[in-house]
Short mmCIF file of C-alpha atoms in Angstrom, two decimals:
data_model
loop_
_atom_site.label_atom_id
_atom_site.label_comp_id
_atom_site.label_asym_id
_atom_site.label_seq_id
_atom_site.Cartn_x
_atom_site.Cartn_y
_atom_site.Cartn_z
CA UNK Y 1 34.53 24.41 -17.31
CA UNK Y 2 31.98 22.37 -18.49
CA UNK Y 3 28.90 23.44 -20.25
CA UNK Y 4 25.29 23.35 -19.05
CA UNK Y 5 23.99 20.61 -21.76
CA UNK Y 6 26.48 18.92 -20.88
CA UNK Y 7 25.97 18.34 -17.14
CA UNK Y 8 22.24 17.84 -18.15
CA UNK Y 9 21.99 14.99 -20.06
CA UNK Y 10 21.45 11.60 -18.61
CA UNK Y 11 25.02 9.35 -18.56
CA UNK Y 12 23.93 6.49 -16.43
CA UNK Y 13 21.45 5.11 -18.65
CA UNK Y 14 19.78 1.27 -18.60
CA UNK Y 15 21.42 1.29 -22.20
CA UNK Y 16 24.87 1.47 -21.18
CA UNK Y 17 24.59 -0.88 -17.77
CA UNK Y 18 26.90 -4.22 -18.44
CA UNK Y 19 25.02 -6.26 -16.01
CA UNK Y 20 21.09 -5.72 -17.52
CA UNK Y 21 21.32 -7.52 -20.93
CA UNK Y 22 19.55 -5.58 -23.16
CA UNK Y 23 18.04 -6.10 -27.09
CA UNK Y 24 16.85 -3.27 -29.12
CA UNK Y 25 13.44 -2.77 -28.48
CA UNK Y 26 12.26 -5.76 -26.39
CA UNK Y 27 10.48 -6.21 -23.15
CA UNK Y 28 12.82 -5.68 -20.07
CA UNK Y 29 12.73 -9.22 -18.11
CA UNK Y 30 11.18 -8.64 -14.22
CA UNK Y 31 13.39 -11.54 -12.98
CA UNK Y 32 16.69 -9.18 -14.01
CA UNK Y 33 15.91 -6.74 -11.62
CA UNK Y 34 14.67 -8.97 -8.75
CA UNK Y 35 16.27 -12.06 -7.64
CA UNK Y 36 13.32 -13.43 -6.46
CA UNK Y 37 11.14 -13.24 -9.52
CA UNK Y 38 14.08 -14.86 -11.55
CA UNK Y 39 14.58 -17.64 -9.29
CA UNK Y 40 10.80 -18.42 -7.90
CA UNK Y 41 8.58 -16.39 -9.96
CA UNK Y 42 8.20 -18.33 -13.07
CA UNK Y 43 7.10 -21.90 -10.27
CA UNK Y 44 3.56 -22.74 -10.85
CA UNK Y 45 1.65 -25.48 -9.50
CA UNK Y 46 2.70 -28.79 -10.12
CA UNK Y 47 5.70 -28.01 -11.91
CA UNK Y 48 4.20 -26.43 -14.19
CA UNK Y 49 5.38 -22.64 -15.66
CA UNK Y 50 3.78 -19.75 -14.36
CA UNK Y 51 3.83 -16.56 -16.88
CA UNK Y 52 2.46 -14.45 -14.55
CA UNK Y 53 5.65 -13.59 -12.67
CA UNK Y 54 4.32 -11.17 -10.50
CA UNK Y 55 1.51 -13.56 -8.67
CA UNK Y 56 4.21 -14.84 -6.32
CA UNK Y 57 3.71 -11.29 -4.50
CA UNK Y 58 0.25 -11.53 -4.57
CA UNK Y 59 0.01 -15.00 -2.90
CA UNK Y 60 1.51 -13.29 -0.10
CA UNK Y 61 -1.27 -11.12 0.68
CA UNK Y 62 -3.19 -14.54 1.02
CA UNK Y 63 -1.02 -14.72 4.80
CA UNK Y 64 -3.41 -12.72 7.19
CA UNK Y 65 -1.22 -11.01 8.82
CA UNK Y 66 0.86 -10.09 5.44
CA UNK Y 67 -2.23 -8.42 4.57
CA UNK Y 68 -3.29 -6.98 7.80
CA UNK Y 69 -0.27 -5.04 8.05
CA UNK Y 70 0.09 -4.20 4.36
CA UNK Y 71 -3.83 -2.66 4.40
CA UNK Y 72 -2.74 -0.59 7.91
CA UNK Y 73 0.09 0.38 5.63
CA UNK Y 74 -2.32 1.62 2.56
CA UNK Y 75 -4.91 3.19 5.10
CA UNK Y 76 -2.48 5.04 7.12
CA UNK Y 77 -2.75 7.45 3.96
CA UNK Y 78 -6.27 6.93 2.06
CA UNK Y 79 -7.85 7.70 5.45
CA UNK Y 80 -5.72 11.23 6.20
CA UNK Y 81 -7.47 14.10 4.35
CA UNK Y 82 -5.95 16.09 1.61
CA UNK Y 83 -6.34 19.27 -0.21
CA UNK Y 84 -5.43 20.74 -3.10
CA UNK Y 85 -2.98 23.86 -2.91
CA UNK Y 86 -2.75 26.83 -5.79
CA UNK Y 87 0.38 27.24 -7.41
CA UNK Y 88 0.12 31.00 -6.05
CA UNK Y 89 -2.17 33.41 -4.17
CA UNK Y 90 -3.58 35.04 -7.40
CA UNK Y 91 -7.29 34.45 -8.07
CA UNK Y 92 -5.94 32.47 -11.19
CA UNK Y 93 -4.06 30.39 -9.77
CA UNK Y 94 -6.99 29.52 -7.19
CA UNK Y 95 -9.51 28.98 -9.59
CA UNK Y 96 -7.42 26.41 -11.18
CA UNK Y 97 -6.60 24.60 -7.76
CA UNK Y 98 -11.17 24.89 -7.19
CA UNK Y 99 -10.94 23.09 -10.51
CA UNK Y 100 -8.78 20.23 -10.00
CA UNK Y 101 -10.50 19.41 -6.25
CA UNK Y 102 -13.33 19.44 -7.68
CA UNK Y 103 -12.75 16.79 -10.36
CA UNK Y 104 -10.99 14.79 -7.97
CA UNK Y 105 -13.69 14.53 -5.33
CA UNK Y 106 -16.39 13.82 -8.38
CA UNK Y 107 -14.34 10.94 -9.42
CA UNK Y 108 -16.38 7.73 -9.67
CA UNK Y 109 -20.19 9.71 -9.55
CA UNK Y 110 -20.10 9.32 -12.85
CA UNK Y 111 -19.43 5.46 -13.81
CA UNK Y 112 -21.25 3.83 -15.85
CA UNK Y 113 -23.45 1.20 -15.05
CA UNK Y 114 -24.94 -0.11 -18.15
CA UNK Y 115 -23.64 -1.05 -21.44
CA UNK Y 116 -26.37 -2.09 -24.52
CA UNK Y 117 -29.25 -2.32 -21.82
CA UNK Y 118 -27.12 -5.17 -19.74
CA UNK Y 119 -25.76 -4.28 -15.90
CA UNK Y 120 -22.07 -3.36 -16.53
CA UNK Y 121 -19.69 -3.88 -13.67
CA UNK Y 122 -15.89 -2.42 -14.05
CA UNK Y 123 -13.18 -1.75 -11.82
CA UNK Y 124 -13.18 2.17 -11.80
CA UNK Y 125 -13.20 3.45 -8.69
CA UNK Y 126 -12.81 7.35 -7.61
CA UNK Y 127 -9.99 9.14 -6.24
CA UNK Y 128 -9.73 7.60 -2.73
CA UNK Y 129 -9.97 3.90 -4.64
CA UNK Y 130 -7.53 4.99 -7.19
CA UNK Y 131 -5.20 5.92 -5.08
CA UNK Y 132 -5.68 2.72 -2.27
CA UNK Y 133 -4.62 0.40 -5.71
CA UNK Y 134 -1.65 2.76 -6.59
CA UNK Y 135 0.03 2.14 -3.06
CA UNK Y 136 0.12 -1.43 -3.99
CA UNK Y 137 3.48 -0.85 -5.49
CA UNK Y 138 4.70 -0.54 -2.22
CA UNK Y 139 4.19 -4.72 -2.50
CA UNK Y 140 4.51 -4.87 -5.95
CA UNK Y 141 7.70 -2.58 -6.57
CA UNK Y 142 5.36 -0.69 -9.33
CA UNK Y 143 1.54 -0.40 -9.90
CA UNK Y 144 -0.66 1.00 -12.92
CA UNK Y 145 -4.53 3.21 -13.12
CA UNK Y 146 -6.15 3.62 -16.14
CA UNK Y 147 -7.31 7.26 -16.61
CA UNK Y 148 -11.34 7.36 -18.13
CA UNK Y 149 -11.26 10.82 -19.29
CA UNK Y 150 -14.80 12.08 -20.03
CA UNK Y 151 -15.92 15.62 -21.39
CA UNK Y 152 -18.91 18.03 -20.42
CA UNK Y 153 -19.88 21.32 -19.89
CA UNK Y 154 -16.41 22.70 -21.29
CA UNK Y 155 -14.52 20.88 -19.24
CA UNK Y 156 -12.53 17.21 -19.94
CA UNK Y 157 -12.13 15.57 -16.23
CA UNK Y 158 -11.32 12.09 -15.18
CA UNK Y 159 -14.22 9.69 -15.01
CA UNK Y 160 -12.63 7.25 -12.95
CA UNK Y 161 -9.28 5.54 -12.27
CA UNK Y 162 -9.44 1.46 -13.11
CA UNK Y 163 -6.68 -0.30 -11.18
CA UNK Y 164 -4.44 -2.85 -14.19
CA UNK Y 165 -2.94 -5.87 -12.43
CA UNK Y 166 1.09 -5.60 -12.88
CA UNK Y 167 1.31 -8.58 -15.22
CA UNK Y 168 -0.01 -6.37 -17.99
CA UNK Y 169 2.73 -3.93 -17.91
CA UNK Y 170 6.40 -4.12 -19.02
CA UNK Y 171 9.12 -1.38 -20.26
CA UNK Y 172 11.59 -1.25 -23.02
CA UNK Y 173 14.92 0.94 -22.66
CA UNK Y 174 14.15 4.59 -24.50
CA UNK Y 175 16.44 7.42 -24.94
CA UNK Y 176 15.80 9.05 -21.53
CA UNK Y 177 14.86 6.57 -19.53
CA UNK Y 178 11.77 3.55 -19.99
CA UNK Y 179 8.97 3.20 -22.05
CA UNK Y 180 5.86 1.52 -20.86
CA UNK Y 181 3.92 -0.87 -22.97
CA UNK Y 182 0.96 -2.89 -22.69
CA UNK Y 183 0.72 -6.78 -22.91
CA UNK Y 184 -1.76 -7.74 -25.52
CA UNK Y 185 -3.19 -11.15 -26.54
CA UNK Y 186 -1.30 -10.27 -30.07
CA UNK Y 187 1.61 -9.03 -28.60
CA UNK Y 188 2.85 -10.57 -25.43
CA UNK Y 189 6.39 -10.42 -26.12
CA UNK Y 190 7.19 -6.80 -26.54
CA UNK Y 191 3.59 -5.35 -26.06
CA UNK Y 192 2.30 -2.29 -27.26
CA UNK Y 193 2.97 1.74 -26.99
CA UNK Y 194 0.70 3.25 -24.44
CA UNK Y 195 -0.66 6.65 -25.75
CA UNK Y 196 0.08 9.38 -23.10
CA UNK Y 197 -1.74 10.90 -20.70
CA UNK Y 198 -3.64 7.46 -19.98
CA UNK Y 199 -1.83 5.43 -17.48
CA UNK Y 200 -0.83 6.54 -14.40
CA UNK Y 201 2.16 4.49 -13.04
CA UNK Y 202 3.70 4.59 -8.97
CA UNK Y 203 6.94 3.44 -7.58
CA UNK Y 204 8.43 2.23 -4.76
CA UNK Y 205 12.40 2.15 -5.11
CA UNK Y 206 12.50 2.83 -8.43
CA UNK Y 207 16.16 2.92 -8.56
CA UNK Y 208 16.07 -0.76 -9.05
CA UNK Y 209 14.82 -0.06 -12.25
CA UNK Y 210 11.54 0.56 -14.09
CA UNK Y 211 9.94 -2.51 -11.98
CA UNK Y 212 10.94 -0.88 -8.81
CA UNK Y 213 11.37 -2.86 -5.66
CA UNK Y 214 8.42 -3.64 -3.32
CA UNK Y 215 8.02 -5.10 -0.13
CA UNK Y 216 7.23 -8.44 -1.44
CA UNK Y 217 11.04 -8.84 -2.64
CA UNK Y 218 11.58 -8.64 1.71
CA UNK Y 219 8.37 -10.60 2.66
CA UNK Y 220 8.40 -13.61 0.79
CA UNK Y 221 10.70 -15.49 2.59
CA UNK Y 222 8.84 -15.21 5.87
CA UNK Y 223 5.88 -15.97 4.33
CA UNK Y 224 7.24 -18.69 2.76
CA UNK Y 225 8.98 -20.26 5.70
CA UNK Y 226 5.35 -19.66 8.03
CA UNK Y 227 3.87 -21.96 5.08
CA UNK Y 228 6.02 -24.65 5.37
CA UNK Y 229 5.20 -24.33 9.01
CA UNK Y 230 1.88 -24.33 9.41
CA UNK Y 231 1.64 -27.16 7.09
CA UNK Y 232 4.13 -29.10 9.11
CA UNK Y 233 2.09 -27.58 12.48
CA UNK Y 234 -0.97 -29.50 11.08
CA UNK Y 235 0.59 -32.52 10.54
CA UNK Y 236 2.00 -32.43 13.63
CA UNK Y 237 -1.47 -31.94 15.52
CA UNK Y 238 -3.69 -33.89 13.21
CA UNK Y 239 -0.96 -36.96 14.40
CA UNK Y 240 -0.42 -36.30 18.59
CA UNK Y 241 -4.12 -34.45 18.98
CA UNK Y 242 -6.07 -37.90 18.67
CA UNK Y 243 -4.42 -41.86 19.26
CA UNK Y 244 -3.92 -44.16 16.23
CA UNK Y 245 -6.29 -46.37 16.20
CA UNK Y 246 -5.23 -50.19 15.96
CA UNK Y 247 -7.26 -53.28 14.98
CA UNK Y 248 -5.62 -57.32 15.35
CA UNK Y 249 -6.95 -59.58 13.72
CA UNK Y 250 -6.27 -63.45 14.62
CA UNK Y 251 -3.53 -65.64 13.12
CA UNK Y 252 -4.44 -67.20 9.42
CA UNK Y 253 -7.46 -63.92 8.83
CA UNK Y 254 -8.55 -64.22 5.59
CA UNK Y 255 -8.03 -61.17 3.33
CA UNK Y 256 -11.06 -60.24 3.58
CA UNK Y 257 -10.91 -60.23 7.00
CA UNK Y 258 -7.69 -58.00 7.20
CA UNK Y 259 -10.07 -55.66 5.02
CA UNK Y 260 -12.53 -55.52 7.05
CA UNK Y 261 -9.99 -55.25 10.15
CA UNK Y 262 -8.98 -51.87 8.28
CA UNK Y 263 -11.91 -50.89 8.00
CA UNK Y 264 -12.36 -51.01 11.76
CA UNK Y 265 -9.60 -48.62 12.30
CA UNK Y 266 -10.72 -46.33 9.67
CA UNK Y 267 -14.05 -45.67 11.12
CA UNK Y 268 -12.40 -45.32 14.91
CA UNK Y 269 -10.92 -42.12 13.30
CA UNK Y 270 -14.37 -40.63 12.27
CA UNK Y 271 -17.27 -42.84 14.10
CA UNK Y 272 -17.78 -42.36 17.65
CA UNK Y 273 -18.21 -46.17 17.68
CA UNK Y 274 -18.11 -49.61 15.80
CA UNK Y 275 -19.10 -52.83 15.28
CA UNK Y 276 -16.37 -55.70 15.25
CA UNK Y 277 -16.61 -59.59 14.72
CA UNK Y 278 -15.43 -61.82 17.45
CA UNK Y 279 -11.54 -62.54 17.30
CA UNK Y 280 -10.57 -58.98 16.96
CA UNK Y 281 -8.81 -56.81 18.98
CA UNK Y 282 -8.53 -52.70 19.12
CA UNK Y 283 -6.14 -50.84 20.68
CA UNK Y 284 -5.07 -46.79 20.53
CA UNK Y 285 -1.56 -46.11 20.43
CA UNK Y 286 -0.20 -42.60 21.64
CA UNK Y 287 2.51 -41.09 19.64
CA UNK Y 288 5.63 -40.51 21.10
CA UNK Y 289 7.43 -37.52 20.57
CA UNK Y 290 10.55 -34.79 21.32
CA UNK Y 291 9.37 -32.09 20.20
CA UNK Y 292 6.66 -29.85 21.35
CA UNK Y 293 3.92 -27.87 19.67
CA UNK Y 294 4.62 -24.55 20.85
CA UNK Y 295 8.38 -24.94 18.39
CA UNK Y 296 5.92 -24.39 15.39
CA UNK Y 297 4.01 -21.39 17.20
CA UNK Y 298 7.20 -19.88 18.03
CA UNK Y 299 8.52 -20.40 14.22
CA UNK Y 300 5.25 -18.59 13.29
CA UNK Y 301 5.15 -15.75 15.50
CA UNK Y 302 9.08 -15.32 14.59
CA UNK Y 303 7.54 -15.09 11.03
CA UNK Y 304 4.35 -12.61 12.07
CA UNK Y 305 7.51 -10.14 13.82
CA UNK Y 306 9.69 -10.05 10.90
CA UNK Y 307 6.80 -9.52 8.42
CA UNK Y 308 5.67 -6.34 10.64
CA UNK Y 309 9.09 -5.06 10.94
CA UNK Y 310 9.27 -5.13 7.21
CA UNK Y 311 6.20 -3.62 6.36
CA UNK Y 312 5.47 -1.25 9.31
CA UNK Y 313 8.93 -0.62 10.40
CA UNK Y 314 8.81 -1.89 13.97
CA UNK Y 315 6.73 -4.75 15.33
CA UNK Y 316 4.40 -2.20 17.18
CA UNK Y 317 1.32 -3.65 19.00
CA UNK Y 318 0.73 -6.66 16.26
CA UNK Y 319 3.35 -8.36 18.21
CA UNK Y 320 3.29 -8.02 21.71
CA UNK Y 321 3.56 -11.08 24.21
CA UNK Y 322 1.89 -11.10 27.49
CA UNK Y 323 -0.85 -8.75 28.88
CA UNK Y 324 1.20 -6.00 29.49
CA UNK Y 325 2.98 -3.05 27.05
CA UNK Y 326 4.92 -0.46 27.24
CA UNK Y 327 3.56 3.30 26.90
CA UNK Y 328 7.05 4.73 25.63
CA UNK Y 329 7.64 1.37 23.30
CA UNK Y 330 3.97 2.28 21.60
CA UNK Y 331 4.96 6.21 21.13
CA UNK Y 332 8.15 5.18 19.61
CA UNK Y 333 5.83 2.91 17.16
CA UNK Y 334 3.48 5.09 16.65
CA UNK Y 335 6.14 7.94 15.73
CA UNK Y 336 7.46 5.24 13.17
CA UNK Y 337 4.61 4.72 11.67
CA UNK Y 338 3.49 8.31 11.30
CA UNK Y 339 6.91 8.82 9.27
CA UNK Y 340 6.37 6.10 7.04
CA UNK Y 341 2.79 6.86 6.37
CA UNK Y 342 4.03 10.26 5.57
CA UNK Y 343 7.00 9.00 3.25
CA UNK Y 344 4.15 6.64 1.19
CA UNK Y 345 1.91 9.75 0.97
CA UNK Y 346 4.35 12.19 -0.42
CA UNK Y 347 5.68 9.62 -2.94
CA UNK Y 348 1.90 9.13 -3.93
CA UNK Y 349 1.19 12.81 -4.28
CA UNK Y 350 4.62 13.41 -6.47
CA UNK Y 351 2.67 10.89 -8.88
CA UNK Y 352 -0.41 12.23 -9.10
CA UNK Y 353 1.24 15.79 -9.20
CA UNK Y 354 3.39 14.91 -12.53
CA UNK Y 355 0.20 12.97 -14.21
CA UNK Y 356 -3.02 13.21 -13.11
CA UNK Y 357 -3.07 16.95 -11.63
CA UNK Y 358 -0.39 17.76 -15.00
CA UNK Y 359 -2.94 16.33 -17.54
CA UNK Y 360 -6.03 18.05 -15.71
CA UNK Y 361 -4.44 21.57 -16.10
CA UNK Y 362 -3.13 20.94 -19.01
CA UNK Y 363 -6.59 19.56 -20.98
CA UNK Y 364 -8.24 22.65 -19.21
CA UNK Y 365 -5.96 25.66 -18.84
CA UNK Y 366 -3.08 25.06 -21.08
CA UNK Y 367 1.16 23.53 -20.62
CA UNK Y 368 1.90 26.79 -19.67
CA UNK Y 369 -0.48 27.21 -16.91
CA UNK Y 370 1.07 26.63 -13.48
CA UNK Y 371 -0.09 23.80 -11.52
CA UNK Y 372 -1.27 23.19 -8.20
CA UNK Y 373 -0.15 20.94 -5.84
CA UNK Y 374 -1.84 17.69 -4.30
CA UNK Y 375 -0.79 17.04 -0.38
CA UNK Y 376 -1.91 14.61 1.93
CA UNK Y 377 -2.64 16.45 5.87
CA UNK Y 378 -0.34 15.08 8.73
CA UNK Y 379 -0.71 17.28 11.57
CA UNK Y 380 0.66 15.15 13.76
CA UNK Y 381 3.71 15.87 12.53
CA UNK Y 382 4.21 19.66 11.23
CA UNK Y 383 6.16 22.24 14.21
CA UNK Y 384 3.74 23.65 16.56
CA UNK Y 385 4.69 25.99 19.13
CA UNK Y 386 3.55 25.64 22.67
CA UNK Y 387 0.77 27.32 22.70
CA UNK Y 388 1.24 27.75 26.82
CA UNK Y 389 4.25 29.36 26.55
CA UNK Y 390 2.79 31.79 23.95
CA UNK Y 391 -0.58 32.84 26.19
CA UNK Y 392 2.30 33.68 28.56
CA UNK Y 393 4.28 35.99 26.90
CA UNK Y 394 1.56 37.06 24.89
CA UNK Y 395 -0.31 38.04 28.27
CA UNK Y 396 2.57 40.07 29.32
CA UNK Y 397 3.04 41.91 26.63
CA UNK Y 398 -1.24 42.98 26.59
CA UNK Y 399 -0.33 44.02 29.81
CA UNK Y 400 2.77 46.44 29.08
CA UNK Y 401 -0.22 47.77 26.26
CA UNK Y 402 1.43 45.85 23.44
CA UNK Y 403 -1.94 44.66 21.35
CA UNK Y 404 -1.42 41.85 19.10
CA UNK Y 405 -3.73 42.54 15.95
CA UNK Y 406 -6.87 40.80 14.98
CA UNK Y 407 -4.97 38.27 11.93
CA UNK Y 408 -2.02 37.94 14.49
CA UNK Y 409 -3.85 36.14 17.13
CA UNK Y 410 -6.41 33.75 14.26
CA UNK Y 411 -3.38 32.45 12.64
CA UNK Y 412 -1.31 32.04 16.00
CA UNK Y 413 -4.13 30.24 17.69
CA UNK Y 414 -5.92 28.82 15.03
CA UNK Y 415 -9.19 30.15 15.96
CA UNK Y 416 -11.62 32.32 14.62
CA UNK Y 417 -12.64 35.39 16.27
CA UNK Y 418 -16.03 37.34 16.26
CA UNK Y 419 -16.17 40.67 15.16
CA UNK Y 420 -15.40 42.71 18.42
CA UNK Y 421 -18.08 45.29 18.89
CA UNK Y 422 -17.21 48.82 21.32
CA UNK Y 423 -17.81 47.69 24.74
CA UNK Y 424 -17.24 50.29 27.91
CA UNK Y 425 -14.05 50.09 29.35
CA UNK Y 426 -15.90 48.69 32.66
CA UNK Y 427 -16.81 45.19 30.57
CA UNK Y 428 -13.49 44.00 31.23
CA UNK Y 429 -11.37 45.66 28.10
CA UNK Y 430 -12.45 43.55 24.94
CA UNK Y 431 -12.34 40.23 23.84
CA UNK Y 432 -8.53 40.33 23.61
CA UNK Y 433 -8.46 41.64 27.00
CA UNK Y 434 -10.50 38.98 28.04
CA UNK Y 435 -8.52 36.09 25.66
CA UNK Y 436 -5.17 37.62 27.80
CA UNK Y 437 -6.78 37.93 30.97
CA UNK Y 438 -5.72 42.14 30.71
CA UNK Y 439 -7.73 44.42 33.06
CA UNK Y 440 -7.78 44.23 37.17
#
């Protein structure tokens, strides 16, 4: 039988993987994790060699409806409320849980605005902001905040959360897992150590390894190929939309006169009209073509569909053709959409639970203090009983002179009831008589 440590420790390890090649303590390489970073990430413009591999993700977001869906994406959770939950019922316990929601919703009230007299302008944000930037790893594969930890009246609390673009992040391969570092201007190649407790990083798929896997490995493709289209789309009605303009000039011209019969044609294009010399002729040529315009708008739209499916899970109502829809097609969406909003926000609040919520508690209370829990509110989608039903059998039961109790019926309804004061039995029984519809 085998032994606890021994079915503890980690065996799959980045250290012993023969396809990742790996060198004692240097930067892990993005493009070995994600095909598309090693084949177009490095591409700048004009041939040229980009270093920031990760900007071929954010180009994407420069498609509007890559980044109308990815925002409806982010939104779907920074607009949902959330609460803080105690680790237990004692009075400990909820102090603790007062003390962290507190220091989240105060996040930002406190940035500073000045430095040496001049207006100062950084990217902190507070807990709503800080949270909108982590989600970008959902594009990214992986995203990074900057904790400004501040002290005052007794207490150390988080200033502010600063969102760090991707490119200044990397791992090595530790003993356990990865190690973070920080790209510096003195150390680019295998950065820096990053002290604890200061940067918070998010996942998405981080079983592809410490760079995770965003949506932008999926969407680049279609936003590639919609690109190429539109350009081509352009082209294509910048050539049929208007005539070519045509100028003759007579046998022998001189050159300058084929100059100036050039010139002609050039100003047809933008002048609404011209002057010509005797001797010269203009004529407007339409363009002939097979193909139609609407095989670009359907290559585009194909795009549009297959960048919603990838982001939102279904195509939903950024898609539909036609004037009409379909009431059970939108439910089904909508239903999609809830569960992925809920996925994204209880990924999100596992982060901030092992960092930010961790290092509050434990700067405050202590490590051994136990810590309370961060959720995002979806009560769209938590078990409710039919609350018809219940009045029913609830109202049957009043009447056989079964009466629930004052707790039973505030949690079971979700209402709050006023404090029921002795009334004669000829007032109709009582306000749960009257919430049952008991008496004659």
């Amino acid at each position: 039988m085998a032994s606890p440590g021994a079915v503890s420790n980690q065996i799959v390890t980045i250290r012993t993987d023969p396809y990742v090649p790996v060198y004692g303590g240097n930067m892990l390489d993005p493009g070995e994790f994600d095909q598309i970073i090693r084949e177009e990430g490095g591409r700048g413009v004009a041939g040229g060699w980009n270093w920031d591999l990760f900007k071929i993700y954010e180009d994407i977001e420069r498609d509007c409806h890559a980044f109308a869906v990815l925002q409806s994406r982010y939104m779907a959770v920074i607009r949902r409320e959330w609460h803080v939950e105690p680790a237990s019922t004692s009075r400990r316990d909820k102090r603790n849980a007062e003390m962290v929601d507190r220091m989240l919703r105060a996040m930002g009230d406190r940035t500073d605005d000045q430095e040496k007299g001049q207006t100062l302008v950084t990217a902190g944000t507070g807990f709503d902001g800080g949270a909108y930037w982590l989600l970008s790893a959902l594009l990214y594969g992986f995203s990074g905040s900057e904790v400004m930890w501040d002290k005052g009246g007794g207490e150390i609390f988080p200033k502010e959360l600063r969102g760090r673009r991707q490119r200044r992040f990397g791992f090595i391969t530790g003993e356990q897992g990865y190690l973070a570092r920080l790209r510096t201007r003195l150390n680019q190649g295998n950065g820096e150590p990053i002290p604890p407790r200061k940067v918070i990083f998010h996942h998405h798929q981080v079983e592809y390894g410490p760079y995770g896997r965003g949506l932008g490995h999926r969407l680049f493709w279609p936003t590639f190929f919609k690109r190429t289209d539109v350009k081509w789309w352009l082209i294509f009605a910048e050539k049929f939309a208007a005539p070519t303009s045509m100028v003759r000039y007579p046998d022998g011209a001189t050159p300058e006169q084929k100059n100036a019969a050039l010139d002609i044609a050039l100003q047809l294009s933008t002048e609404a009209g011209v002057a010509m010399p005797v001797g010269m002729a203009v004529e407007l040529l339409e363009a002939q073509r097979s193909g139609t315009i609407s095989t670009y708008e359907g290559l585009a739209a194909w795009c549009d569909s297959q960048i919603s499916e990838a982001v939102l899970g279904q195509t939903g109502t950024t898609n539909q053709q036609g004037s009409g829809g379909s009431r059970a097609r939108d439910e089904v969406a909508e239903r999609v959409s809830l569960h992925l909003s809920k996925y994204d926000a209880d990924l999100l609040a596992a982060t901030f639970n092992r960092t930010l919520i961790r290092w509050i508690v434990h700067f405050n209370i202590g490590p051994d203090a136990a810590l309370p829990k961060l959720w995002w509110k979806f009560p769209e989608l938590e078990d409710r009983p039919d609350l018809t039903s219940l009045v029913q059998v609830h109202k049957t039961l009043f009447d056989m002179e079964f009466k629930p109790t004052r707790k039973f019926v505030e949690e079971t309804y979700d209402v709050e009831l006023e404090e029921e004061k002795p009334e004669p039995a000829a007032a109709g029984g009582g306000l749960l008589a009257q919430l049952f519809g008991g008496g004659d």
